[in-house]
mmCIF file of C-alpha atoms in Angstrom:
data_model
loop_
_atom_site.group_PDB
_atom_site.id
_atom_site.type_symbol
_atom_site.label_atom_id
_atom_site.label_comp_id
_atom_site.label_asym_id
_atom_site.label_seq_id
_atom_site.Cartn_x
_atom_site.Cartn_y
_atom_site.Cartn_z
ATOM 1 C CA UNK A 6 -51.675 27.891 -22.105
ATOM 2 C CA UNK A 7 -48.398 29.729 -22.454
ATOM 3 C CA UNK A 8 -48.995 31.715 -19.284
ATOM 4 C CA UNK A 9 -50.015 28.546 -17.520
ATOM 5 C CA UNK A 10 -46.711 26.932 -18.476
ATOM 6 C CA UNK A 11 -44.748 29.942 -17.317
ATOM 7 C CA UNK A 12 -46.626 29.948 -14.032
ATOM 8 C CA UNK A 13 -46.089 26.251 -13.579
ATOM 9 C CA UNK A 14 -42.424 26.808 -14.384
ATOM 10 C CA UNK A 15 -42.200 29.588 -11.847
ATOM 11 C CA UNK A 16 -43.938 27.501 -9.224
ATOM 12 C CA UNK A 17 -41.568 24.610 -9.904
ATOM 13 C CA UNK A 18 -38.572 26.926 -9.768
ATOM 14 C CA UNK A 19 -39.598 28.491 -6.477
ATOM 15 C CA UNK A 20 -40.401 25.069 -5.078
ATOM 16 C CA UNK A 21 -36.908 23.900 -6.025
ATOM 17 C CA UNK A 22 -35.507 27.023 -4.415
ATOM 18 C CA UNK A 23 -37.442 26.367 -1.224
ATOM 19 C CA UNK A 24 -36.309 22.746 -1.161
ATOM 20 C CA UNK A 25 -32.705 23.754 -1.867
ATOM 21 C CA UNK A 26 -32.899 26.375 0.849
ATOM 22 C CA UNK A 27 -34.390 23.924 3.314
ATOM 23 C CA UNK A 28 -31.671 21.388 2.486
ATOM 24 C CA UNK A 29 -28.968 24.033 2.843
ATOM 25 C CA UNK A 30 -30.298 24.963 6.253
ATOM 26 C CA UNK A 31 -30.530 21.396 7.482
ATOM 27 C CA UNK A 32 -27.721 21.157 10.010
ATOM 28 C CA UNK A 33 -25.477 18.275 8.994
ATOM 29 C CA UNK A 34 -25.450 15.234 11.186
ATOM 30 C CA UNK A 35 -22.229 14.982 13.171
ATOM 31 C CA UNK A 36 -21.380 11.339 13.835
ATOM 32 C CA UNK A 37 -18.754 12.296 16.416
ATOM 33 C CA UNK A 38 -20.193 15.234 18.368
ATOM 34 C CA UNK A 39 -17.247 15.479 20.771
ATOM 35 C CA UNK A 40 -14.175 14.829 18.618
ATOM 36 C CA UNK A 41 -10.831 13.752 20.036
ATOM 37 C CA UNK A 42 -7.591 14.944 18.540
ATOM 38 C CA UNK A 43 -5.115 12.450 17.099
ATOM 39 C CA UNK A 44 -2.839 13.322 19.993
ATOM 40 C CA UNK A 45 -5.007 11.180 22.294
ATOM 41 C CA UNK A 46 -4.060 8.163 20.213
ATOM 42 C CA UNK A 47 -0.373 8.961 19.779
ATOM 43 C CA UNK A 48 2.304 7.261 21.887
ATOM 44 C CA UNK A 49 3.987 9.210 24.712
ATOM 45 C CA UNK A 50 7.331 9.241 22.906
ATOM 46 C CA UNK A 51 5.746 10.662 19.763
ATOM 47 C CA UNK A 52 4.017 13.323 21.840
ATOM 48 C CA UNK A 53 7.251 14.174 23.617
ATOM 49 C CA UNK A 54 8.717 15.078 20.228
ATOM 50 C CA UNK A 55 5.613 17.016 19.213
ATOM 51 C CA UNK A 56 5.400 18.987 22.415
ATOM 52 C CA UNK A 57 8.961 20.311 22.299
ATOM 53 C CA UNK A 58 9.419 22.822 19.490
ATOM 54 C CA UNK A 59 13.171 22.354 19.696
ATOM 55 C CA UNK A 60 12.860 18.603 19.193
ATOM 56 C CA UNK A 61 10.006 18.628 16.705
ATOM 57 C CA UNK A 62 11.646 18.154 13.285
ATOM 58 C CA UNK A 63 8.751 20.010 11.627
ATOM 59 C CA UNK A 64 10.351 23.223 12.859
ATOM 60 C CA UNK A 65 12.960 22.828 10.151
ATOM 61 C CA UNK A 66 10.042 23.283 7.744
ATOM 62 C CA UNK A 67 8.764 26.206 9.790
ATOM 63 C CA UNK A 68 12.151 27.878 9.420
ATOM 64 C CA UNK A 69 12.176 27.281 5.682
ATOM 65 C CA UNK A 70 8.641 28.590 5.441
ATOM 66 C CA UNK A 71 9.528 31.751 7.290
ATOM 67 C CA UNK A 72 12.391 32.368 4.902
ATOM 68 C CA UNK A 73 10.162 31.730 1.896
ATOM 69 C CA UNK A 74 7.575 34.137 3.293
ATOM 70 C CA UNK A 75 9.969 37.014 2.854
ATOM 71 C CA UNK A 76 11.597 35.840 -0.387
ATOM 72 C CA UNK A 77 10.731 37.682 -3.601
ATOM 73 C CA UNK A 78 9.748 35.256 -6.339
ATOM 74 C CA UNK A 79 8.135 35.555 -9.751
ATOM 75 C CA UNK A 80 7.767 38.255 -12.360
ATOM 76 C CA UNK A 81 5.871 40.734 -10.145
ATOM 77 C CA UNK A 82 8.840 41.197 -7.835
ATOM 78 C CA UNK A 83 6.850 40.359 -4.729
ATOM 79 C CA UNK A 84 7.016 38.073 -1.723
ATOM 80 C CA UNK A 85 4.181 36.867 0.511
ATOM 81 C CA UNK A 86 5.221 39.595 2.924
ATOM 82 C CA UNK A 87 4.726 42.282 0.272
ATOM 83 C CA UNK A 88 0.966 41.798 0.561
ATOM 84 C CA UNK A 89 0.526 40.187 3.987
ATOM 85 C CA UNK A 90 3.312 41.858 5.989
ATOM 86 C CA UNK A 91 3.960 40.129 9.292
ATOM 87 C CA UNK A 92 2.678 36.551 9.135
ATOM 88 C CA UNK A 93 2.509 36.245 12.912
ATOM 89 C CA UNK A 94 -0.333 38.769 12.736
ATOM 90 C CA UNK A 95 -1.867 38.465 9.289
ATOM 91 C CA UNK A 96 -1.895 34.662 9.209
ATOM 92 C CA UNK A 97 -3.282 34.173 12.693
ATOM 93 C CA UNK A 98 -6.506 32.161 12.391
ATOM 94 C CA UNK A 99 -6.067 31.311 8.711
ATOM 95 C CA UNK A 100 -5.299 27.628 9.199
ATOM 96 C CA UNK A 101 -8.256 27.365 11.588
ATOM 97 C CA UNK A 102 -10.766 28.569 8.999
ATOM 98 C CA UNK A 103 -9.405 26.779 5.918
ATOM 99 C CA UNK A 104 -10.370 25.127 3.598
ATOM 100 C CA UNK A 105 -12.819 27.882 2.716
ATOM 101 C CA UNK A 106 -15.187 28.824 -0.084
ATOM 102 C CA UNK A 107 -13.532 31.084 -2.660
ATOM 103 C CA UNK A 108 -16.296 33.342 -4.076
ATOM 104 C CA UNK A 109 -14.543 34.246 -7.323
ATOM 105 C CA UNK A 110 -13.478 30.673 -8.142
ATOM 106 C CA UNK A 111 -16.830 29.395 -6.833
ATOM 107 C CA UNK A 112 -15.317 26.394 -5.144
ATOM 108 C CA UNK A 113 -13.605 25.464 -1.923
ATOM 109 C CA UNK A 114 -9.841 25.928 -1.733
ATOM 110 C CA UNK A 115 -7.321 24.483 0.699
ATOM 111 C CA UNK A 116 -4.503 26.437 2.299
ATOM 112 C CA UNK A 117 -2.093 24.851 -0.199
ATOM 113 C CA UNK A 118 -4.220 25.954 -3.118
ATOM 114 C CA UNK A 119 -4.587 29.482 -1.727
ATOM 115 C CA UNK A 120 -0.807 29.802 -1.512
ATOM 116 C CA UNK A 121 -0.589 28.760 -5.161
ATOM 117 C CA UNK A 122 -3.367 31.188 -6.129
ATOM 118 C CA UNK A 123 -1.320 34.004 -4.573
ATOM 119 C CA UNK A 124 1.815 32.781 -6.321
ATOM 120 C CA UNK A 125 0.333 32.542 -9.787
ATOM 121 C CA UNK A 126 -2.083 35.486 -9.683
ATOM 122 C CA UNK A 127 -0.155 38.034 -7.651
ATOM 123 C CA UNK A 128 3.500 37.082 -7.733
ATOM 124 C CA UNK A 129 3.795 35.781 -11.264
ATOM 125 C CA UNK A 130 5.469 32.696 -9.843
ATOM 126 C CA UNK A 131 4.815 29.062 -10.801
ATOM 127 C CA UNK A 132 2.561 27.022 -8.486
ATOM 128 C CA UNK A 133 4.367 24.714 -6.073
ATOM 129 C CA UNK A 134 3.529 21.020 -6.416
ATOM 130 C CA UNK A 135 1.090 19.834 -3.738
ATOM 131 C CA UNK A 136 2.918 18.109 -0.875
ATOM 132 C CA UNK A 137 6.311 19.332 -2.127
ATOM 133 C CA UNK A 138 8.835 20.413 0.461
ATOM 134 C CA UNK A 139 8.668 24.150 -0.316
ATOM 135 C CA UNK A 140 4.860 24.196 -0.208
ATOM 136 C CA UNK A 141 4.729 22.148 3.000
ATOM 137 C CA UNK A 142 7.252 24.571 4.501
ATOM 138 C CA UNK A 143 5.035 27.585 3.822
ATOM 139 C CA UNK A 144 1.816 25.918 4.963
ATOM 140 C CA UNK A 145 3.489 24.640 8.137
ATOM 141 C CA UNK A 146 4.737 28.149 8.892
ATOM 142 C CA UNK A 147 1.280 29.591 8.245
ATOM 143 C CA UNK A 148 -0.467 26.856 10.251
ATOM 144 C CA UNK A 149 1.779 27.492 13.239
ATOM 145 C CA UNK A 150 0.320 31.007 13.503
ATOM 146 C CA UNK A 151 -3.061 29.444 14.374
ATOM 147 C CA UNK A 152 -1.773 26.947 16.897
ATOM 148 C CA UNK A 153 -4.251 26.532 19.743
ATOM 149 C CA UNK A 154 -7.110 28.228 17.913
ATOM 150 C CA UNK A 155 -10.261 26.145 17.428
ATOM 151 C CA UNK A 156 -10.911 24.757 13.958
ATOM 152 C CA UNK A 157 -13.818 26.767 12.611
ATOM 153 C CA UNK A 158 -14.685 26.298 8.935
ATOM 154 C CA UNK A 159 -17.745 27.844 7.338
ATOM 155 C CA UNK A 160 -19.879 25.329 5.489
ATOM 156 C CA UNK A 161 -22.892 27.578 4.984
ATOM 157 C CA UNK A 162 -24.365 28.952 1.761
ATOM 158 C CA UNK A 163 -22.541 28.120 -1.465
ATOM 159 C CA UNK A 164 -19.924 26.091 0.453
ATOM 160 C CA UNK A 165 -22.478 23.537 1.511
ATOM 161 C CA UNK A 166 -22.564 21.597 -1.730
ATOM 162 C CA UNK A 167 -18.781 21.004 -1.549
ATOM 163 C CA UNK A 168 -19.135 19.895 2.037
ATOM 164 C CA UNK A 169 -21.843 17.430 0.989
ATOM 165 C CA UNK A 170 -19.509 16.027 -1.687
ATOM 166 C CA UNK A 171 -16.797 15.526 0.901
ATOM 167 C CA UNK A 172 -19.219 13.827 3.256
ATOM 168 C CA UNK A 173 -20.294 11.477 0.481
ATOM 169 C CA UNK A 174 -16.679 10.536 -0.270
ATOM 170 C CA UNK A 175 -16.106 9.894 3.426
ATOM 171 C CA UNK A 176 -18.987 7.476 3.686
ATOM 172 C CA UNK A 177 -18.538 5.600 0.414
ATOM 173 C CA UNK A 178 -17.109 2.100 0.656
ATOM 174 C CA UNK A 179 -14.205 1.751 -1.726
ATOM 175 C CA UNK A 180 -11.232 -0.331 -2.729
ATOM 176 C CA UNK A 181 -10.807 -4.067 -2.781
ATOM 177 C CA UNK A 182 -11.281 -4.119 0.993
ATOM 178 C CA UNK A 183 -14.612 -2.332 0.523
ATOM 179 C CA UNK A 184 -14.260 -0.020 3.503
ATOM 180 C CA UNK A 185 -15.211 3.590 4.083
ATOM 181 C CA UNK A 186 -13.351 6.165 6.149
ATOM 182 C CA UNK A 187 -15.889 5.720 8.933
ATOM 183 C CA UNK A 188 -15.116 1.991 9.105
ATOM 184 C CA UNK A 189 -11.794 2.759 10.709
ATOM 185 C CA UNK A 190 -12.209 6.240 12.149
ATOM 186 C CA UNK A 191 -15.765 6.119 13.510
ATOM 187 C CA UNK A 192 -16.672 2.487 14.057
ATOM 188 C CA UNK A 193 -13.255 1.301 15.223
ATOM 189 C CA UNK A 194 -11.177 4.069 16.756
ATOM 190 C CA UNK A 195 -9.371 2.865 19.858
ATOM 191 C CA UNK A 196 -8.836 -0.546 18.246
ATOM 192 C CA UNK A 197 -5.658 -1.783 16.648
ATOM 193 C CA UNK A 198 -4.862 -2.484 13.029
ATOM 194 C CA UNK A 199 -1.713 -4.479 13.573
ATOM 195 C CA UNK A 200 0.517 -1.972 15.424
ATOM 196 C CA UNK A 201 -1.538 1.085 14.523
ATOM 197 C CA UNK A 202 -3.947 2.410 17.124
ATOM 198 C CA UNK A 203 -6.844 3.777 15.109
ATOM 199 C CA UNK A 204 -7.678 7.401 15.864
ATOM 200 C CA UNK A 205 -10.768 9.331 14.855
ATOM 201 C CA UNK A 206 -8.846 10.536 11.799
ATOM 202 C CA UNK A 207 -9.022 14.195 12.782
ATOM 203 C CA UNK A 208 -7.150 16.688 10.626
ATOM 204 C CA UNK A 209 -6.332 19.374 13.194
ATOM 205 C CA UNK A 210 -2.655 18.367 13.452
ATOM 206 C CA UNK A 211 -1.802 18.817 9.760
ATOM 207 C CA UNK A 212 0.669 19.468 8.247
ATOM 208 C CA UNK A 213 2.274 16.800 10.397
ATOM 209 C CA UNK A 214 5.779 15.438 10.750
ATOM 210 C CA UNK A 215 5.498 11.734 9.946
ATOM 211 C CA UNK A 216 8.229 9.586 11.463
ATOM 212 C CA UNK A 217 7.654 6.856 8.883
ATOM 213 C CA UNK A 218 8.267 9.251 5.993
ATOM 214 C CA UNK A 219 10.841 11.308 7.894
ATOM 215 C CA UNK A 220 9.301 14.512 6.575
ATOM 216 C CA UNK A 221 6.405 16.880 6.957
ATOM 217 C CA UNK A 222 3.411 15.581 5.041
ATOM 218 C CA UNK A 223 0.292 17.390 3.923
ATOM 219 C CA UNK A 224 -3.152 16.082 4.803
ATOM 220 C CA UNK A 225 -3.875 14.879 1.296
ATOM 221 C CA UNK A 226 -0.754 12.727 1.273
ATOM 222 C CA UNK A 227 -2.109 10.971 4.378
ATOM 223 C CA UNK A 228 -5.481 10.592 2.657
ATOM 224 C CA UNK A 229 -3.803 8.907 -0.318
ATOM 225 C CA UNK A 230 -2.261 6.449 2.125
ATOM 226 C CA UNK A 231 -5.619 5.633 3.701
ATOM 227 C CA UNK A 232 -7.242 5.039 0.299
ATOM 228 C CA UNK A 233 -4.321 2.886 -0.803
ATOM 229 C CA UNK A 234 -4.521 0.877 2.397
ATOM 230 C CA UNK A 235 -7.949 -0.356 1.401
ATOM 231 C CA UNK A 236 -6.561 -1.071 -2.085
ATOM 232 C CA UNK A 237 -8.447 1.828 -3.554
ATOM 233 C CA UNK A 238 -7.297 4.101 -6.370
ATOM 234 C CA UNK A 239 -6.832 7.507 -4.724
ATOM 235 C CA UNK A 240 -7.717 10.732 -6.525
ATOM 236 C CA UNK A 241 -4.794 13.074 -7.176
ATOM 237 C CA UNK A 242 -3.599 15.369 -4.416
ATOM 238 C CA UNK A 243 -5.086 18.784 -5.065
ATOM 239 C CA UNK A 244 -8.063 17.286 -6.913
ATOM 240 C CA UNK A 245 -11.579 18.505 -6.272
ATOM 241 C CA UNK A 246 -12.474 15.169 -4.656
ATOM 242 C CA UNK A 247 -9.737 15.398 -2.024
ATOM 243 C CA UNK A 248 -10.309 19.120 -1.526
ATOM 244 C CA UNK A 249 -13.956 18.549 -0.686
ATOM 245 C CA UNK A 250 -12.985 15.643 1.566
ATOM 246 C CA UNK A 251 -10.483 17.859 3.370
ATOM 247 C CA UNK A 252 -13.256 20.441 3.827
ATOM 248 C CA UNK A 253 -15.520 17.801 5.367
ATOM 249 C CA UNK A 254 -12.703 16.581 7.622
ATOM 250 C CA UNK A 255 -12.090 20.113 8.874
ATOM 251 C CA UNK A 256 -15.729 20.371 9.877
ATOM 252 C CA UNK A 257 -15.507 16.976 11.626
ATOM 253 C CA UNK A 258 -12.665 18.469 13.663
ATOM 254 C CA UNK A 259 -14.596 21.689 14.329
ATOM 255 C CA UNK A 260 -13.719 23.035 17.783
ATOM 256 C CA UNK A 261 -10.495 21.069 18.200
ATOM 257 C CA UNK A 262 -7.414 23.244 18.605
ATOM 258 C CA UNK A 263 -5.090 23.569 15.620
ATOM 259 C CA UNK A 264 -2.069 21.469 16.578
ATOM 260 C CA UNK A 265 0.114 21.795 13.498
ATOM 261 C CA UNK A 266 2.834 20.857 13.283
ATOM 262 C CA UNK A 267 1.981 17.609 15.040
ATOM 263 C CA UNK A 268 4.138 14.481 15.008
ATOM 264 C CA UNK A 269 2.825 11.075 13.993
ATOM 265 C CA UNK A 270 4.221 7.622 13.438
ATOM 266 C CA UNK B 11 12.657 32.216 14.225
ATOM 267 C CA UNK B 12 16.331 31.212 14.539
ATOM 268 C CA UNK B 13 17.581 28.022 16.118
ATOM 269 C CA UNK B 14 21.130 27.470 17.345
ATOM 270 C CA UNK B 15 23.027 24.736 15.582
ATOM 271 C CA UNK B 16 22.894 22.212 18.429
ATOM 272 C CA UNK B 17 19.112 22.260 18.468
ATOM 273 C CA UNK B 18 19.082 21.779 14.741
ATOM 274 C CA UNK B 19 21.381 18.780 15.213
ATOM 275 C CA UNK B 20 19.096 17.372 17.898
ATOM 276 C CA UNK B 21 16.153 17.604 15.581
ATOM 277 C CA UNK B 22 18.137 16.021 12.798
ATOM 278 C CA UNK B 23 18.810 13.154 15.196
ATOM 279 C CA UNK B 24 15.088 12.734 15.838
ATOM 280 C CA UNK B 25 14.712 12.777 12.093
ATOM 281 C CA UNK B 26 17.191 9.948 11.668
ATOM 282 C CA UNK B 27 16.009 7.732 14.517
ATOM 283 C CA UNK B 28 12.313 8.263 14.152
ATOM 284 C CA UNK B 29 11.812 5.363 11.772
ATOM 285 C CA UNK B 30 8.450 3.838 12.558
ATOM 286 C CA UNK B 31 7.431 0.321 11.566
ATOM 287 C CA UNK B 32 5.915 0.529 8.116
ATOM 288 C CA UNK B 33 2.705 -1.349 8.803
ATOM 289 C CA UNK B 34 0.199 -0.262 6.240
ATOM 290 C CA UNK B 35 -2.609 -2.686 5.617
ATOM 291 C CA UNK B 36 -1.065 -3.676 2.307
ATOM 292 C CA UNK B 37 2.346 -2.994 0.853
ATOM 293 C CA UNK B 38 2.405 -0.628 -2.095
ATOM 294 C CA UNK B 39 4.170 -2.875 -4.579
ATOM 295 C CA UNK B 40 2.423 -6.178 -3.979
ATOM 296 C CA UNK B 41 2.374 -8.172 -7.187
ATOM 297 C CA UNK B 42 -1.196 -8.653 -8.306
ATOM 298 C CA UNK B 43 -2.466 -12.135 -7.453
ATOM 299 C CA UNK B 44 -5.847 -13.749 -7.057
ATOM 300 C CA UNK B 45 -8.105 -15.370 -9.598
ATOM 301 C CA UNK B 46 -9.352 -13.423 -12.587
ATOM 302 C CA UNK B 47 -12.045 -16.014 -13.260
ATOM 303 C CA UNK B 48 -13.530 -16.919 -9.871
ATOM 304 C CA UNK B 49 -14.689 -20.526 -9.731
ATOM 305 C CA UNK B 50 -18.461 -20.838 -9.309
ATOM 306 C CA UNK B 51 -19.749 -21.867 -5.890
ATOM 307 C CA UNK B 52 -23.083 -22.585 -4.267
ATOM 308 C CA UNK B 53 -24.273 -20.899 -1.083
ATOM 309 C CA UNK B 54 -26.536 -23.033 1.118
ATOM 310 C CA UNK B 55 -28.024 -21.082 4.020
ATOM 311 C CA UNK B 56 -25.011 -19.372 5.590
ATOM 312 C CA UNK B 57 -22.391 -21.715 4.211
ATOM 313 C CA UNK B 58 -20.539 -22.803 1.075
ATOM 314 C CA UNK B 59 -20.542 -26.559 1.688
ATOM 315 C CA UNK B 60 -18.305 -27.696 -1.177
ATOM 316 C CA UNK B 61 -14.622 -26.849 -1.564
ATOM 317 C CA UNK B 62 -13.641 -24.392 -4.298
ATOM 318 C CA UNK B 63 -10.924 -26.734 -5.619
ATOM 319 C CA UNK B 64 -10.276 -30.456 -5.998
ATOM 320 C CA UNK B 65 -6.952 -30.308 -4.234
ATOM 321 C CA UNK B 66 -7.459 -30.531 -0.452
ATOM 322 C CA UNK B 67 -6.313 -27.508 1.576
ATOM 323 C CA UNK B 68 -2.915 -27.528 3.243
ATOM 324 C CA UNK B 69 -2.946 -26.087 6.770
ATOM 325 C CA UNK B 70 0.734 -25.176 6.739
ATOM 326 C CA UNK B 71 0.375 -23.137 3.568
ATOM 327 C CA UNK B 72 -2.880 -21.681 4.928
ATOM 328 C CA UNK B 73 -1.145 -20.402 8.029
ATOM 329 C CA UNK B 74 1.336 -18.587 5.806
ATOM 330 C CA UNK B 75 -1.562 -17.042 3.839
ATOM 331 C CA UNK B 76 -3.127 -15.805 7.085
ATOM 332 C CA UNK B 77 0.092 -14.097 8.176
ATOM 333 C CA UNK B 78 1.270 -12.763 4.810
ATOM 334 C CA UNK B 79 0.589 -9.039 4.517
ATOM 335 C CA UNK B 80 0.070 -9.199 0.770
ATOM 336 C CA UNK B 81 -2.343 -12.157 0.938
ATOM 337 C CA UNK B 82 -4.702 -12.893 3.849
ATOM 338 C CA UNK B 83 -3.215 -10.431 6.301
ATOM 339 C CA UNK B 84 -5.795 -11.674 8.810
ATOM 340 C CA UNK B 85 -3.512 -10.791 11.706
ATOM 341 C CA UNK B 86 -3.832 -7.086 10.928
ATOM 342 C CA UNK B 87 -7.460 -7.224 12.064
ATOM 343 C CA UNK B 88 -7.656 -10.391 14.198
ATOM 344 C CA UNK B 89 -5.822 -11.813 17.170
ATOM 345 C CA UNK B 90 -4.562 -15.283 16.278
ATOM 346 C CA UNK B 91 -3.117 -18.077 18.402
ATOM 347 C CA UNK B 92 0.384 -17.584 16.991
ATOM 348 C CA UNK B 93 3.579 -15.963 18.190
ATOM 349 C CA UNK B 94 3.510 -12.542 16.559
ATOM 350 C CA UNK B 95 3.812 -8.988 17.768
ATOM 351 C CA UNK B 96 1.130 -6.446 17.036
ATOM 352 C CA UNK B 97 -2.015 -8.428 16.431
ATOM 353 C CA UNK B 98 -4.982 -6.311 15.476
ATOM 354 C CA UNK B 99 -8.440 -6.308 17.055
ATOM 355 C CA UNK B 100 -10.715 -4.666 14.517
ATOM 356 C CA UNK B 101 -12.392 -8.068 14.166
ATOM 357 C CA UNK B 102 -12.992 -10.792 16.798
ATOM 358 C CA UNK B 103 -10.192 -13.203 17.871
ATOM 359 C CA UNK B 104 -9.863 -16.230 15.614
ATOM 360 C CA UNK B 105 -8.928 -18.840 18.226
ATOM 361 C CA UNK B 106 -11.474 -21.599 18.661
ATOM 362 C CA UNK B 107 -13.053 -20.886 15.255
ATOM 363 C CA UNK B 108 -13.365 -24.577 14.424
ATOM 364 C CA UNK B 109 -15.500 -25.094 17.512
ATOM 365 C CA UNK B 110 -17.888 -22.337 16.510
ATOM 366 C CA UNK B 111 -18.249 -22.951 12.786
ATOM 367 C CA UNK B 112 -18.335 -25.741 10.237
ATOM 368 C CA UNK B 113 -15.823 -25.526 7.419
ATOM 369 C CA UNK B 114 -18.645 -24.567 5.042
ATOM 370 C CA UNK B 115 -19.684 -21.663 7.273
ATOM 371 C CA UNK B 116 -16.105 -20.456 7.483
ATOM 372 C CA UNK B 117 -15.778 -20.742 3.700
ATOM 373 C CA UNK B 118 -18.619 -18.262 3.177
ATOM 374 C CA UNK B 119 -17.177 -15.922 5.816
ATOM 375 C CA UNK B 120 -13.829 -15.847 4.046
ATOM 376 C CA UNK B 121 -15.246 -15.783 0.511
ATOM 377 C CA UNK B 122 -17.847 -13.068 1.045
ATOM 378 C CA UNK B 123 -19.030 -12.227 4.550
ATOM 379 C CA UNK B 124 -21.165 -9.399 3.145
ATOM 380 C CA UNK B 125 -23.655 -12.078 2.117
ATOM 381 C CA UNK B 126 -24.257 -12.678 5.821
ATOM 382 C CA UNK B 127 -24.114 -9.062 6.889
ATOM 383 C CA UNK B 128 -24.072 -6.371 4.184
ATOM 384 C CA UNK B 129 -22.551 -3.919 6.667
ATOM 385 C CA UNK B 130 -19.730 -6.294 7.551
ATOM 386 C CA UNK B 131 -16.254 -4.779 7.671
ATOM 387 C CA UNK B 132 -14.642 -8.143 7.012
ATOM 388 C CA UNK B 133 -13.224 -7.977 3.452
ATOM 389 C CA UNK B 134 -14.567 -10.395 0.852
ATOM 390 C CA UNK B 135 -11.548 -12.468 -0.067
ATOM 391 C CA UNK B 136 -13.110 -14.187 -3.062
ATOM 392 C CA UNK B 137 -15.280 -11.634 -4.775
ATOM 393 C CA UNK B 138 -14.735 -9.224 -7.645
ATOM 394 C CA UNK B 139 -18.270 -8.006 -8.283
ATOM 395 C CA UNK B 140 -19.833 -4.924 -6.764
ATOM 396 C CA UNK B 141 -16.638 -3.226 -5.630
ATOM 397 C CA UNK B 142 -15.929 0.456 -6.212
ATOM 398 C CA UNK B 143 -12.715 2.329 -6.943
ATOM 399 C CA UNK B 144 -10.438 -0.720 -6.711
ATOM 400 C CA UNK B 145 -6.727 -0.024 -7.088
ATOM 401 C CA UNK B 146 -5.643 -0.538 -10.690
ATOM 402 C CA UNK B 147 -3.395 -3.530 -10.070
ATOM 403 C CA UNK B 148 -6.217 -5.407 -8.292
ATOM 404 C CA UNK B 149 -9.156 -4.710 -10.594
ATOM 405 C CA UNK B 150 -10.860 -7.918 -11.671
ATOM 406 C CA UNK B 151 -8.874 -10.117 -9.292
ATOM 407 C CA UNK B 152 -9.920 -11.824 -6.109
ATOM 408 C CA UNK B 153 -7.819 -11.126 -3.003
ATOM 409 C CA UNK B 154 -6.951 -14.801 -2.674
ATOM 410 C CA UNK B 155 -6.877 -17.643 -5.194
ATOM 411 C CA UNK B 156 -9.362 -20.489 -4.756
ATOM 412 C CA UNK B 157 -6.521 -22.731 -3.571
ATOM 413 C CA UNK B 158 -5.360 -20.134 -1.049
ATOM 414 C CA UNK B 159 -8.912 -20.008 0.340
ATOM 415 C CA UNK B 160 -8.915 -23.805 0.750
ATOM 416 C CA UNK B 161 -5.441 -23.774 2.352
ATOM 417 C CA UNK B 162 -6.585 -21.045 4.722
ATOM 418 C CA UNK B 163 -9.670 -23.045 5.683
ATOM 419 C CA UNK B 164 -7.547 -26.103 6.431
ATOM 420 C CA UNK B 165 -5.557 -23.904 8.805
ATOM 421 C CA UNK B 166 -8.640 -22.288 10.382
ATOM 422 C CA UNK B 167 -10.043 -25.779 11.087
ATOM 423 C CA UNK B 168 -6.979 -26.455 13.267
ATOM 424 C CA UNK B 169 -8.023 -23.552 15.555
ATOM 425 C CA UNK B 170 -9.898 -25.386 18.289
#
């Protein structure tokens, strides 16, 4: 009786494992197999600003980020450079593969969060608020080191469950307007919402300089705007919900070149 | 990376002149409106034959509802036979509506087009049930009041 129960338990457990494994291996369905960057939907004058590093206002943030990279902060007497040396080498490819699964924290972290993990755990410095100017400066500087490299996030293994969460958020109708992300960015890209030409909502250009805000914005600030536009209540920037969504968006943009810092209306 | 001052100034100029039109779907600080107690209505086939209010709709006021970003905002998604820049095309053009639909059919499409097509991307302007994650200031309120719906319909019936 007892042995029977144990056996049944074992069988159930291994069955669950097999099912979980099979699910993990199932390649996710990609609604847009050949993604187009937001630059295809931007106006020529916006692109002219983006494509000239001397005109692109985001390079003010890049400059600030470069300075911050070498600045000692916190109780440990260290700067980013103390551990990572020359960012033009050590940070190459980082933006392209983030967000990424963090084995010790057992969750997915964004580039912003990784910077704050380094600050709090290694530098003894306070975390920078998400989407604040100093944090956007550092992430823009780091992202620039991957410019032109294809987005390539790893959703396999333990990361998969966070990816699935992000995918679910993406496809859930929300807000008083009862729309999902795909309503605008998959079913209706190329159409106009008033003066806005809807793009595929790809994230490869972030952080981006937004003309409307007159500043560099982080991806999650843009996501708050999209949720608010459908009269939804957005989760906080830096929350698990938005982090998983950002992870899913990165995978949607898989293969597109990193274009940060882009310029958008 | 070091930039000479003039280039910095040039970028600052881009910064100052780069003001885009703020054209979100809804403005952030819209005062909450709508009805908190939706009036009951009866759906017959694909129409709501009876008006939601006793007061007849006013086409002039309805036109304003259609154009107002914090109320109907129809023009964000639909081309309309009016003089206005930047008309959207996420939904079909609204001209000639009155030739294609009865007022009762239009009423259901404005009130809750999901009853016709559950996958519709046309917002339900007079529904509070079955929505998820609604922004705090709109929870439990319809997008339009019953009278605004009737005014809007009076306007839509002028589109021949």
